[in-house]
Tab-separated table of C-alpha atoms in Angstrom:
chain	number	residue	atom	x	y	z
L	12	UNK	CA	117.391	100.768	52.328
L	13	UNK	CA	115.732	103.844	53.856
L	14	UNK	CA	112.001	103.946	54.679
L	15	UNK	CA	109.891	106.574	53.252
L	16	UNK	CA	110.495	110.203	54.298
L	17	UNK	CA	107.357	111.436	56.346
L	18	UNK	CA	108.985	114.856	57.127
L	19	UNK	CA	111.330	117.541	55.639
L	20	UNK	CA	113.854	116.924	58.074
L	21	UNK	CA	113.388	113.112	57.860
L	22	UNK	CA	114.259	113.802	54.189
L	23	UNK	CA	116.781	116.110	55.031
L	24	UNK	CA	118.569	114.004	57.316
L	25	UNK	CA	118.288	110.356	54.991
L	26	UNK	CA	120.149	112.201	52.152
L	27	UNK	CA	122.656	113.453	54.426
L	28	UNK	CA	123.182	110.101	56.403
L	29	UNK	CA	123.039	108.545	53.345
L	30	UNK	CA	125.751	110.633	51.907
L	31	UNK	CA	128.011	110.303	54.742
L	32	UNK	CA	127.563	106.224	54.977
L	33	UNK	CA	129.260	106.209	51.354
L	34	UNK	CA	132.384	106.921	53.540
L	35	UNK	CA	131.690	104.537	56.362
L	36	UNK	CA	132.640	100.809	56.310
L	37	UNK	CA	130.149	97.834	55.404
L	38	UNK	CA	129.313	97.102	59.463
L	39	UNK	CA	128.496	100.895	60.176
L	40	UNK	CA	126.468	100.545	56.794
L	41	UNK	CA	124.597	97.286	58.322
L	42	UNK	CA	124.092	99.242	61.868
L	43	UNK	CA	122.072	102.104	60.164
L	44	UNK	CA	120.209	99.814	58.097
L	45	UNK	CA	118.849	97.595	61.151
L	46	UNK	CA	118.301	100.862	63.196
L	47	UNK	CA	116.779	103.286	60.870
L	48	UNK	CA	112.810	101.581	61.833
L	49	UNK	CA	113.716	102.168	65.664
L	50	UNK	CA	115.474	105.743	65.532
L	51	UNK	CA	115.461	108.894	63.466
L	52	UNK	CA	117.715	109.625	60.582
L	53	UNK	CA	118.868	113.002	62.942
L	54	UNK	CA	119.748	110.366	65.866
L	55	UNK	CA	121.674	107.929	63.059
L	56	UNK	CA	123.135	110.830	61.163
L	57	UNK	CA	124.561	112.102	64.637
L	58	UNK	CA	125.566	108.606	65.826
L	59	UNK	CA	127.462	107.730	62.640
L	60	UNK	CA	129.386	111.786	62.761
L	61	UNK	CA	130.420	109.927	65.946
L	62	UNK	CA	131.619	106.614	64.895
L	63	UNK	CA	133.550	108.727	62.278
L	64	UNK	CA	135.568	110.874	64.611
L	65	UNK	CA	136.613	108.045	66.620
L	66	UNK	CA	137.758	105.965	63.810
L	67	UNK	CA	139.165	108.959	62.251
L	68	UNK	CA	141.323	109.413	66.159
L	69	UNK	CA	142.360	105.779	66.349
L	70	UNK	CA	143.920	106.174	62.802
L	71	UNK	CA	145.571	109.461	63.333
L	72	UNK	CA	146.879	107.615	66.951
L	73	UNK	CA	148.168	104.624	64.661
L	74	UNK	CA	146.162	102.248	67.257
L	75	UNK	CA	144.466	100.977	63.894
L	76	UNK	CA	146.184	101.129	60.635
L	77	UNK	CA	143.893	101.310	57.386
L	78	UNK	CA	144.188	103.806	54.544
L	79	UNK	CA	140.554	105.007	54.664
L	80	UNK	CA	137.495	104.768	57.308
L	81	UNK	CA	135.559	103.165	54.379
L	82	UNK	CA	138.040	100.231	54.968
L	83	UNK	CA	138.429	100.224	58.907
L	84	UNK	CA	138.685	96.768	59.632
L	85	UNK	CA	135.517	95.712	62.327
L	86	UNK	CA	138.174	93.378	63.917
L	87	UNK	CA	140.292	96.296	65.013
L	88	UNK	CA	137.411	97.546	67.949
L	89	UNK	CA	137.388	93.857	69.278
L	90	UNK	CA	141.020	93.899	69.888
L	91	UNK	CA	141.155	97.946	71.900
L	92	UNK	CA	142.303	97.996	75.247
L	93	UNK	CA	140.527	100.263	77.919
L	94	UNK	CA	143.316	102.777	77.646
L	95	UNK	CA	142.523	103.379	74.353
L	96	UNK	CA	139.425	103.773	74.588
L	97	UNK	CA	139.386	105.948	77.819
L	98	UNK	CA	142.172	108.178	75.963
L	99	UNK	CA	139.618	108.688	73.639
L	100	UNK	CA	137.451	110.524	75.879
L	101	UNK	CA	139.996	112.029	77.623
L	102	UNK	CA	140.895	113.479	74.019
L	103	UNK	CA	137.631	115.077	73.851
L	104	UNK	CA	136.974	116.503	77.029
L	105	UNK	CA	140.236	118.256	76.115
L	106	UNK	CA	139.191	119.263	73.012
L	107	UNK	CA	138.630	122.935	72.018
L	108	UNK	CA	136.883	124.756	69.936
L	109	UNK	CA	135.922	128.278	68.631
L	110	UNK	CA	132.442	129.432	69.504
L	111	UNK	CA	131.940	133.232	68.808
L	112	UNK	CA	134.995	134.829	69.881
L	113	UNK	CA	135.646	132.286	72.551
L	114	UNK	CA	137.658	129.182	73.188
L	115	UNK	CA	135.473	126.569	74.724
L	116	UNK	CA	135.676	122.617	75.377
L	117	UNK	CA	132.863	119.655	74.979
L	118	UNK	CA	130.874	119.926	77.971
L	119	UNK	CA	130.032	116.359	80.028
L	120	UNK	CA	126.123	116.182	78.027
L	121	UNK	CA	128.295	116.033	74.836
L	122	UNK	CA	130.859	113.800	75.626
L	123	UNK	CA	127.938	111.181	76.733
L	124	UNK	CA	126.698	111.748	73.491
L	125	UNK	CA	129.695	110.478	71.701
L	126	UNK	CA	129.476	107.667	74.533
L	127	UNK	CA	126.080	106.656	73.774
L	128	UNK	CA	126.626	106.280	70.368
L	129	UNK	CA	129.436	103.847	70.412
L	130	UNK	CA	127.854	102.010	73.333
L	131	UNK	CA	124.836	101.500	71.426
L	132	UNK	CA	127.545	100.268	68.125
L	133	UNK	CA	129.681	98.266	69.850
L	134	UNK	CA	126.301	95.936	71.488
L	135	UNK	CA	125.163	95.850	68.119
L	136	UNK	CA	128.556	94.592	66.370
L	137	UNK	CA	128.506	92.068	69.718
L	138	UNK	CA	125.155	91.315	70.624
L	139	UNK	CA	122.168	92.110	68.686
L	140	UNK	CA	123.872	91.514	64.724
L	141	UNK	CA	123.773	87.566	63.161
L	142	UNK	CA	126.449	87.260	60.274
L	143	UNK	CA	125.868	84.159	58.139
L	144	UNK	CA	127.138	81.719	60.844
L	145	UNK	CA	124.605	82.799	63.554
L	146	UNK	CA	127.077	84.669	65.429
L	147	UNK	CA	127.605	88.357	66.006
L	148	UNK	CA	130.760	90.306	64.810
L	149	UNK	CA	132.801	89.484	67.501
L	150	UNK	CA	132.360	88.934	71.298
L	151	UNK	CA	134.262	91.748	73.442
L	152	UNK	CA	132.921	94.672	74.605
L	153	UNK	CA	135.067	97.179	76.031
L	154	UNK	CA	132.811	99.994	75.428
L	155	UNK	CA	130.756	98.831	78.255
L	156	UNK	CA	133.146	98.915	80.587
L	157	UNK	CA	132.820	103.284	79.751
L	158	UNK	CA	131.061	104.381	82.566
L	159	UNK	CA	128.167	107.409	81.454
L	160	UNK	CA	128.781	110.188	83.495
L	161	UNK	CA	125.373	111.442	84.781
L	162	UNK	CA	125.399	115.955	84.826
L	163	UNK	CA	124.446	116.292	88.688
L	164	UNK	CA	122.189	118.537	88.559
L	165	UNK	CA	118.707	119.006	90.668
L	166	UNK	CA	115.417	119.375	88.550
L	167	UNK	CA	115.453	122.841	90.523
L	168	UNK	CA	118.899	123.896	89.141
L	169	UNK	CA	117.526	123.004	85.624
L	170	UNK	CA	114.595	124.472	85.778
L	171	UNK	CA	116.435	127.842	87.061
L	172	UNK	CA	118.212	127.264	83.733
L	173	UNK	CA	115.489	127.199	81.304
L	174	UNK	CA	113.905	130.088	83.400
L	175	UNK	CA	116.855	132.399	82.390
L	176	UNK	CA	116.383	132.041	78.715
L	177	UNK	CA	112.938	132.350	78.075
L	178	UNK	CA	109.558	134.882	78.781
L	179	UNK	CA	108.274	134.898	81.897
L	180	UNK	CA	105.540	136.315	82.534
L	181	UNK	CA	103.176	138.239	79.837
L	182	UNK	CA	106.245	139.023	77.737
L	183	UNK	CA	105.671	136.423	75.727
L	184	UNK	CA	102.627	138.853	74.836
L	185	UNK	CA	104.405	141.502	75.091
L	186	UNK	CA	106.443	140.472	72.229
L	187	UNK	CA	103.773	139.471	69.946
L	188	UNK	CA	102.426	142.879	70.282
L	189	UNK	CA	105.802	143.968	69.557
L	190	UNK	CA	106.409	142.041	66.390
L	191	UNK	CA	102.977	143.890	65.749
L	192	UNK	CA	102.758	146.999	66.675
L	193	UNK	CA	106.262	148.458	67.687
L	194	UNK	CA	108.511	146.273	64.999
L	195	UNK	CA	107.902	148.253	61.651
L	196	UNK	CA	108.962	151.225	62.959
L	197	UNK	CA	112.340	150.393	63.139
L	198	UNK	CA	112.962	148.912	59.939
L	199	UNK	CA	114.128	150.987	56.541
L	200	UNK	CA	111.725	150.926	53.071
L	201	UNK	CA	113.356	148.281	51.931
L	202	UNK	CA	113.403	145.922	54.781
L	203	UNK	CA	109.301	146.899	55.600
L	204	UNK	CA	108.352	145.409	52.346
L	205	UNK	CA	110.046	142.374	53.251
L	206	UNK	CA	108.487	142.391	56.301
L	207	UNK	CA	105.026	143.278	54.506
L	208	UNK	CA	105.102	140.824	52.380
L	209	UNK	CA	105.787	137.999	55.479
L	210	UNK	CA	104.092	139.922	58.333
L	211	UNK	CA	100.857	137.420	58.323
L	212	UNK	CA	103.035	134.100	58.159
L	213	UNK	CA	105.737	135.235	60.155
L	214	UNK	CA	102.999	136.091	63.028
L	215	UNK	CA	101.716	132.812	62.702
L	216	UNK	CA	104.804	131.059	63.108
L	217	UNK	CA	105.380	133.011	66.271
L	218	UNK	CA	102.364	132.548	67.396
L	219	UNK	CA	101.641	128.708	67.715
L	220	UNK	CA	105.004	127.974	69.013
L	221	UNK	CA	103.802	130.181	71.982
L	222	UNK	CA	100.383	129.147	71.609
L	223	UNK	CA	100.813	125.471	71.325
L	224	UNK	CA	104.144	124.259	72.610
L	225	UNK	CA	104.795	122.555	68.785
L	226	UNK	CA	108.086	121.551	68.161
L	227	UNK	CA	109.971	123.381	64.903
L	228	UNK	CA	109.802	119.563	63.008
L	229	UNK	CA	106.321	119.499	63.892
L	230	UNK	CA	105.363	122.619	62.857
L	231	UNK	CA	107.624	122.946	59.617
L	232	UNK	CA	105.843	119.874	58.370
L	233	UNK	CA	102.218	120.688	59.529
L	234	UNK	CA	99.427	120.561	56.073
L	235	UNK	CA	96.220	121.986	55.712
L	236	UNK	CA	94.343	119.035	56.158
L	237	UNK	CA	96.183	119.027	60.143
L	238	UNK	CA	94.704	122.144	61.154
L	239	UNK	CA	91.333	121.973	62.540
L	240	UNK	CA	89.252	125.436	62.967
L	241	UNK	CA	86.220	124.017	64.781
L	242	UNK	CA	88.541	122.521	67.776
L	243	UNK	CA	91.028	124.970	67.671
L	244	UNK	CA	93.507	121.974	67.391
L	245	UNK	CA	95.988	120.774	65.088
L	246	UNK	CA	97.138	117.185	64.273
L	247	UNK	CA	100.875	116.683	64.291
L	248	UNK	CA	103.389	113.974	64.063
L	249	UNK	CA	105.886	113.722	66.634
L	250	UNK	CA	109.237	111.846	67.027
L	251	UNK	CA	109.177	108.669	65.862
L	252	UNK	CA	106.514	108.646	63.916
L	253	UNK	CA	104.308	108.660	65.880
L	254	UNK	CA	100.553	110.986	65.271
L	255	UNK	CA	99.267	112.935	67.663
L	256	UNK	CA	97.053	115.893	68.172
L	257	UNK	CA	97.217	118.874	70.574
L	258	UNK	CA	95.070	121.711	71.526
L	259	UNK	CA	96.455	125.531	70.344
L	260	UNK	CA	95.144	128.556	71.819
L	261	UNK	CA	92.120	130.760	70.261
L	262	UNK	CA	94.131	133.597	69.531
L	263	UNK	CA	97.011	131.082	67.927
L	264	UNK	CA	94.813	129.583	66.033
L	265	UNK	CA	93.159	132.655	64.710
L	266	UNK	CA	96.568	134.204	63.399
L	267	UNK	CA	96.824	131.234	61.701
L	268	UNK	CA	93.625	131.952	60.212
L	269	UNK	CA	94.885	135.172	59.240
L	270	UNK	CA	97.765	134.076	57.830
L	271	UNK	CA	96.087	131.449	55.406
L	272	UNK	CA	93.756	133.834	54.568
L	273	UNK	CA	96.477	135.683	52.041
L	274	UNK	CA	98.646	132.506	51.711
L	275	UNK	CA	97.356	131.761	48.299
L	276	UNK	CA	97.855	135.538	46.887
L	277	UNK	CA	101.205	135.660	47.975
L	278	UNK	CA	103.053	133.051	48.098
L	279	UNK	CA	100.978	131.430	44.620
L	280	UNK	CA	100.242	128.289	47.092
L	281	UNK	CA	97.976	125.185	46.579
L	282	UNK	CA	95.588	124.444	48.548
L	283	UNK	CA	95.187	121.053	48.795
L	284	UNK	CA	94.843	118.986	51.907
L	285	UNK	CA	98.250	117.446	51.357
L	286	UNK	CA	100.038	120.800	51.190
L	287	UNK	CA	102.390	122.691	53.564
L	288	UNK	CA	101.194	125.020	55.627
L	289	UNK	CA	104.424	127.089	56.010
L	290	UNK	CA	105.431	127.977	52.829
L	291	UNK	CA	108.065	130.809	50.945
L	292	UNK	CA	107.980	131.926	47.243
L	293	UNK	CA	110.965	130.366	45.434
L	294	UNK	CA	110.830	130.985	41.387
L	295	UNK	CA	107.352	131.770	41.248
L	296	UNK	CA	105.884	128.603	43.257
L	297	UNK	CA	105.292	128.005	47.155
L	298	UNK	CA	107.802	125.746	48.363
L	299	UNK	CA	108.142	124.748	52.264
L	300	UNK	CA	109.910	126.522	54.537
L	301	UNK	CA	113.085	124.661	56.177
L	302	UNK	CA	113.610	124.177	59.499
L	303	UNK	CA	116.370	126.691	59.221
L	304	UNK	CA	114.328	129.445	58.023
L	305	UNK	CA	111.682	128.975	60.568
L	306	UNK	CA	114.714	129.332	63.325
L	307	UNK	CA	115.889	132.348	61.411
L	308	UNK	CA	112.269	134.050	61.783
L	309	UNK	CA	112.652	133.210	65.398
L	310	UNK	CA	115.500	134.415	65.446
L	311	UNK	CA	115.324	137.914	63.915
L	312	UNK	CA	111.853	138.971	66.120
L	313	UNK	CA	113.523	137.963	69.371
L	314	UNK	CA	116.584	139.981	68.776
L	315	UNK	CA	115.167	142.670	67.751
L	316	UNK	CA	112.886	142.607	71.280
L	317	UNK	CA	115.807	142.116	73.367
L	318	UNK	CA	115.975	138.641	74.027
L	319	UNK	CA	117.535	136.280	70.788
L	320	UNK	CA	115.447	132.882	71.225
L	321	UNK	CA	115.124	129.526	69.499
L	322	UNK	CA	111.933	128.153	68.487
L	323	UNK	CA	112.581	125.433	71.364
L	324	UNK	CA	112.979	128.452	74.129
L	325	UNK	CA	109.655	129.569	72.787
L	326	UNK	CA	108.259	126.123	73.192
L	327	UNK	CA	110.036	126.308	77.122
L	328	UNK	CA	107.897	129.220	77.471
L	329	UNK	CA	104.494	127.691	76.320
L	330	UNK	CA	105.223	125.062	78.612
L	331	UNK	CA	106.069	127.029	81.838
L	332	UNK	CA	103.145	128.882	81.237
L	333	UNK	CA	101.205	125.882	81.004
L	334	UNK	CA	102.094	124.350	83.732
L	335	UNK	CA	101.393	127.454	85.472
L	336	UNK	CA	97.582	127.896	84.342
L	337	UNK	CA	97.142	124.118	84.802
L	338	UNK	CA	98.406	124.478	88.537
L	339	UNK	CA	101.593	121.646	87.754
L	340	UNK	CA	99.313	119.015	85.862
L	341	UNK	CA	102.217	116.857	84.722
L	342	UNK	CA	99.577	114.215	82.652
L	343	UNK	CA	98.259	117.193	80.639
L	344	UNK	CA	101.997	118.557	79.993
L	345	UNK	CA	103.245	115.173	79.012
L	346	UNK	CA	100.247	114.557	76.435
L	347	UNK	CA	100.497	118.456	74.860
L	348	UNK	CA	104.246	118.492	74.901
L	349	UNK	CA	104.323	115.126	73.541
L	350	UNK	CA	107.159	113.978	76.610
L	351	UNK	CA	107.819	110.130	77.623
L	352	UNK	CA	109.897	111.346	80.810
L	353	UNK	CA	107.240	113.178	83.552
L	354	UNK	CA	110.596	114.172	84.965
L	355	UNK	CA	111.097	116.846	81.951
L	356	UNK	CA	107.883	118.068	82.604
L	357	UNK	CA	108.698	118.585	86.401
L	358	UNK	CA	111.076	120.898	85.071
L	359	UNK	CA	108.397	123.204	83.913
L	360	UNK	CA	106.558	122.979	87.172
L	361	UNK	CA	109.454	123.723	89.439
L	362	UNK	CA	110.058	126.459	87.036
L	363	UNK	CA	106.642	128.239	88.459
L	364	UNK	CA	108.094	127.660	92.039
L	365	UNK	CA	108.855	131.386	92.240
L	366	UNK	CA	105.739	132.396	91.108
L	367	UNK	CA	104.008	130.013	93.428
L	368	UNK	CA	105.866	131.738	96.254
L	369	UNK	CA	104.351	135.042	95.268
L	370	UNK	CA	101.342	133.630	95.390
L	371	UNK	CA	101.658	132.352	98.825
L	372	UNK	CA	102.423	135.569	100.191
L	373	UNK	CA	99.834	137.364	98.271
L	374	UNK	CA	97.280	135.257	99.773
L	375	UNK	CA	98.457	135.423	103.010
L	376	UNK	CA	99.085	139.271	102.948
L	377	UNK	CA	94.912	138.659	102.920
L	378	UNK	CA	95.028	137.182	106.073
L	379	UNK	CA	97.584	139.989	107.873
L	380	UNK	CA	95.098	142.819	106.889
L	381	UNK	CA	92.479	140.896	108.581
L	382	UNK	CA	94.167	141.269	111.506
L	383	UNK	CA	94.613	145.063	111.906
């Protein structure tokens, strides 16, 4: 049923997707199996979390009676009203939940997740599937008549956003020379031979998300045979398949260097073409590093600076940067941070607005002296 795994998370994700559609009725089965080519298992495994809940909610409501979501009856969503439907919603924008020590509710980008998801379901089951008699599972939509809710927000406002949470400025060298220089000093013998033994890879990692914009899939799953020395490039694939390959800075690109340079001693790593670049020692062998422990190496350097960050802030920062060096060139953003949307690149470039305004007056503080 599933095509071949080209990534660890792909992987990841099939198995778990696959897991969770042993619970799922035969038409939610069919809908992952005629969208797995077109989306990602992460998309499907999300989308199908969704369908669950709702099903799960119409049961609980006794709108649909049926012992088990493995036998909801596809008939059922032809037959909901609009109320029921819209009470869904209305159920989770009510809904709390704990996150730290707070209570909080599904924010509106959530909520048009879960809308999104059974939009894109329900025009399957009435549109785009053929049962045996040519026809689709049954005719009414109602789930179209859900109106998305757009966030209202200006690329300005969002671009503030993303400004907040990542480094502007140098300290995104500032913090690699902290990681280097100012780090070890504040760890305990037993915690600096951990940090010994990982110093090169863990510098690496750091250092082409900043250097390069990659995305954590991206660079979890990069091999030897991607990186390319002479170029100072690497070859990646990006969402959806699809291959592409991006330019890393020097200095990047060099740690890297470093960092392959003892790979072999200690982590007991192949290297083949075909092998992981990113690996850990696990019983004696190299084995890949997860997704999860990449963010956790993220993690633990930018706390201890001051400022916890995701590998994805660190790839907000490479790209504010960039489009600050490049003077806003969206066409060169869009190709190295692999976007279809110029508009999320615009964010990047109105992110620089403040720093453009500096600029302005510096260059016209130029043209004041001139006149004393």
């Amino acid at each position: 049923m599933f095509l071949l795994a080209i990534s660890n998370q792909q992987e990841y994700y099939e198995k778990r997707l696959e897991e969770m559609l042993k619970e799922m009725p035969h038409f939610v089965e069919k809908y992952v199996d005629d969208k797995l080519y077109y989306r990602s298992p992460l998309t499907l495994f999300n989308y199908v979390r969704n369908f669950k809940d709702f099903f799960e909610w119409l049961v609980t409501e006794g709108i649909v009676i049926c012992d088990s979501v493995k036998n909801f009856p596809v008939d059922a969503l032809e037959n909901l009203s609009l109320d029921d439907v819209n009470n869904y919603f209305k159920f989770l924008s009510r809904k709390k939940y704990v996150k730290g020590n707070e209570l909080q509710q599904l924010n509106e980008r959530t909520i048009n997740q879960h809308k999104s998801a059974l939009r894109s379901l329900f025009k399957y089951l009435t549109v785009e599937a053929e049962l045996s008699n040519g026809k689709a599972y049954f005719e009414r939509n109602v789930m179209a008549k859900v109106p998305v809710k757009k966030v209202k927000e200006t690329l300005s406002e969002r671009a503030r956003k993303i400004t907040e949470k990542i480094f502007i400025g140098d300290m995104d060298v500032e913090f690699l020379d902290f990681v280097k220089n100012e780090y070890p000093a504040s760890l305990s013998p037993s915690q600096k031979r951990f940090f010994e033994r990982d110093k090169e890879r863990d510098f690496a990692i750091l250092s082409m998300f900043l250097g390069s914009g990659i995305r954590l899939s991206e660079l979890s799953n990069l091999r030897l045979k991607d990186i390319d020395f002479s170029s100072n490039q690497i070859s990646i694939i990006r969402k959806g398949g699809k291959k592409d390959t991006i330019a890393a800075t020097p200095s990047s690109i060099e740690d890297l260097r470093a960092y392959l340079d003892v790979r072999k001693e200690k982590y007991k790593a192949a290297d083949g073409d075909n092998e992981y670049v990113f690996v850990k020692r696990y019983k004696g062998k190299a084995a890949p590093l997860s997704n999860r422990a990449i963010e956790n190496i993220v993690y633990k350097y930018t706390k201890a600076f001051g400022k916890r960050m995701s590998p994805h802030k660190l790839r907000h920062t490479y790209a504010t940067n960039l489009a600050k060096e490049t003077g806003g060139d969206i066409p060169l953003i869009m190709t190295q941070l692999g976007h279809t949307d110029s508009d999320t690149s615009l964010l990047y470039v109105h992110s620089t607005i403040e720093r453009q305004r500096e600029a302005a007056e510096k260059l016209d503080a130029r043209r004041k002296h001139r006149k004393k």
